[in-house]
XYZ file of C-alpha atoms in Angstrom:
138
model
C 2.853 2.293 -29.272
C 0.236 5.307 -28.971
C 0.268 7.960 -26.422
C -3.187 6.791 -25.045
C -1.961 2.826 -24.351
C 1.199 4.405 -22.778
C -0.891 6.277 -20.544
C -3.108 3.555 -19.647
C -0.302 1.086 -18.973
C 1.514 3.702 -16.527
C -1.638 4.190 -14.828
C -2.527 0.631 -14.600
C 0.585 -0.145 -13.127
C 0.212 3.149 -10.353
C -3.219 0.961 -9.541
C -1.837 -2.230 -9.162
C 1.016 -0.682 -7.117
C -1.465 1.466 -4.782
C -3.618 -1.434 -4.316
C -1.003 -3.948 -2.702
C -0.044 -0.888 -0.531
C -3.381 -0.475 0.646
C -3.679 -4.282 1.414
C -0.456 -3.964 3.594
C -1.503 -0.784 5.142
C -4.598 -2.768 5.871
C -2.696 -5.385 7.519
C -1.094 -3.461 9.411
C -4.185 -1.400 11.035
C -5.650 -5.022 11.686
C -2.897 -6.087 13.664
C -2.421 -3.030 15.311
C -3.398 -4.478 19.154
C -1.587 -7.997 17.841
C 0.709 -9.173 21.025
C 2.394 -12.550 21.175
C 0.405 -15.547 22.494
C 3.176 -16.322 25.225
C 5.213 -14.223 27.787
C 8.251 -12.415 26.474
C 6.865 -13.452 22.536
C 7.351 -10.744 19.885
C 4.332 -9.476 18.550
C 3.120 -8.518 15.033
C 6.145 -6.895 13.091
C 4.963 -3.790 10.953
C 5.395 -4.556 7.415
C 6.339 -1.669 4.724
C 6.391 -1.453 1.162
C 8.806 -0.328 -1.399
C 8.437 0.601 -5.478
C 10.869 0.695 -8.329
C 10.425 2.419 -11.359
C 10.482 0.335 -14.249
C 10.950 0.983 -17.770
C 8.838 -0.280 -20.062
C 10.517 -0.809 -23.613
C 7.191 -1.506 -25.472
C 5.984 1.985 -24.788
C 8.710 3.842 -23.857
C 7.595 5.323 -20.508
C 8.434 4.175 -16.956
C 6.098 1.838 -15.001
C 5.906 1.863 -11.378
C 6.327 -2.248 -9.307
C 6.493 -3.003 -5.998
C 10.277 -3.556 -5.188
C 10.029 -5.256 -1.829
C 7.630 -5.737 1.377
C 9.885 -5.762 4.119
C 9.387 -5.724 8.017
C 10.117 -2.350 9.851
C 12.975 -3.154 12.254
C 11.977 -0.661 15.217
C 11.868 -1.635 18.605
C 8.574 -2.806 19.820
C 6.771 -0.430 22.075
C 6.111 -1.953 25.616
C 3.068 -1.709 28.083
C 2.251 -2.703 31.525
C -0.712 -4.915 31.045
C 0.058 -7.769 34.155
C -3.511 -9.628 32.723
C -2.377 -10.075 29.313
C -1.039 -13.748 28.206
C 1.796 -11.982 27.126
C 2.826 -10.079 29.684
C 6.021 -10.795 31.052
C 7.162 -11.735 35.096
C 6.901 -7.929 35.982
C 3.473 -7.572 34.172
C 5.049 -5.967 30.711
C 3.788 -6.463 27.011
C 5.793 -6.134 23.748
C 3.150 -4.240 21.720
C 3.475 -4.006 17.695
C 5.489 -1.152 16.399
C 2.352 -0.142 14.087
C 1.491 3.539 14.874
C -2.229 4.117 14.013
C -1.438 7.553 12.798
C 0.944 7.022 10.376
C -1.001 3.881 9.057
C -3.821 6.445 8.680
C -1.732 8.800 6.545
C -0.056 5.976 4.422
C -3.862 4.803 3.571
C -5.236 8.323 2.835
C -2.154 8.969 0.671
C -2.143 5.376 -1.070
C -5.896 5.764 -1.773
C -5.778 9.434 -3.445
C -2.976 8.000 -5.767
C -5.318 5.302 -6.373
C -7.925 7.891 -7.281
C -5.361 9.879 -9.411
C -4.879 6.589 -11.365
C -8.054 6.010 -11.601
C -9.065 9.552 -13.166
C -5.948 8.621 -15.538
C -7.359 5.576 -17.240
C -11.004 6.679 -17.247
C -9.839 9.856 -19.335
C -7.745 7.886 -21.770
C -11.240 5.442 -21.804
C -12.691 8.751 -23.141
C -10.535 9.807 -25.296
C -9.880 6.658 -27.114
C -13.836 6.573 -27.528
C -13.946 9.977 -28.866
C -11.064 8.730 -31.623
C -13.345 5.794 -32.450
C -16.375 8.337 -32.516
C -14.698 10.624 -34.832
C -13.644 7.919 -37.001
C -17.119 6.612 -37.483
C -17.918 9.726 -38.509
C -15.589 10.014 -41.701
C-alpha cells in the first residue's frame, strides 16, 4: 500500500473517531439540565469516550478507533429547587454531572482534530490528482 493511501486511512479513522466524540459531547450538552423525573431519582450521567490505537496490517500504519463509551462515575451536584418535580422532601435536586465549560472545551478540541484530519484527506486527494495528471502528460 502506498503512502498516500495509508495517509487517507489514518485520516479517515481520525475523522470517524472525532465524529463520534462530537456526538458524545453533543449528548452531554443536550442533557446538561436533565434531572430525574421522580424525587431522589438520578439525573443524566455524563458520557465519556476513550480511544485506542490499532495497527492496520495492510498499510502498516496506526489508526485510531473508539475503545469505549462509558459513564462518568463522579458525584451529582445538588441544587436547591423546591418546585422541581425531582426535588426530595428538603427541596434538593440531583443535577447532571455535566460541566458545560469542559464539554465546550472538548467540543473545540474535537472540532479542531476533525478539521486537521479533513485537511490531510484534502491534501492526499490533491496529491493523487497531481500524480494522475503527471502520468497523463507523459
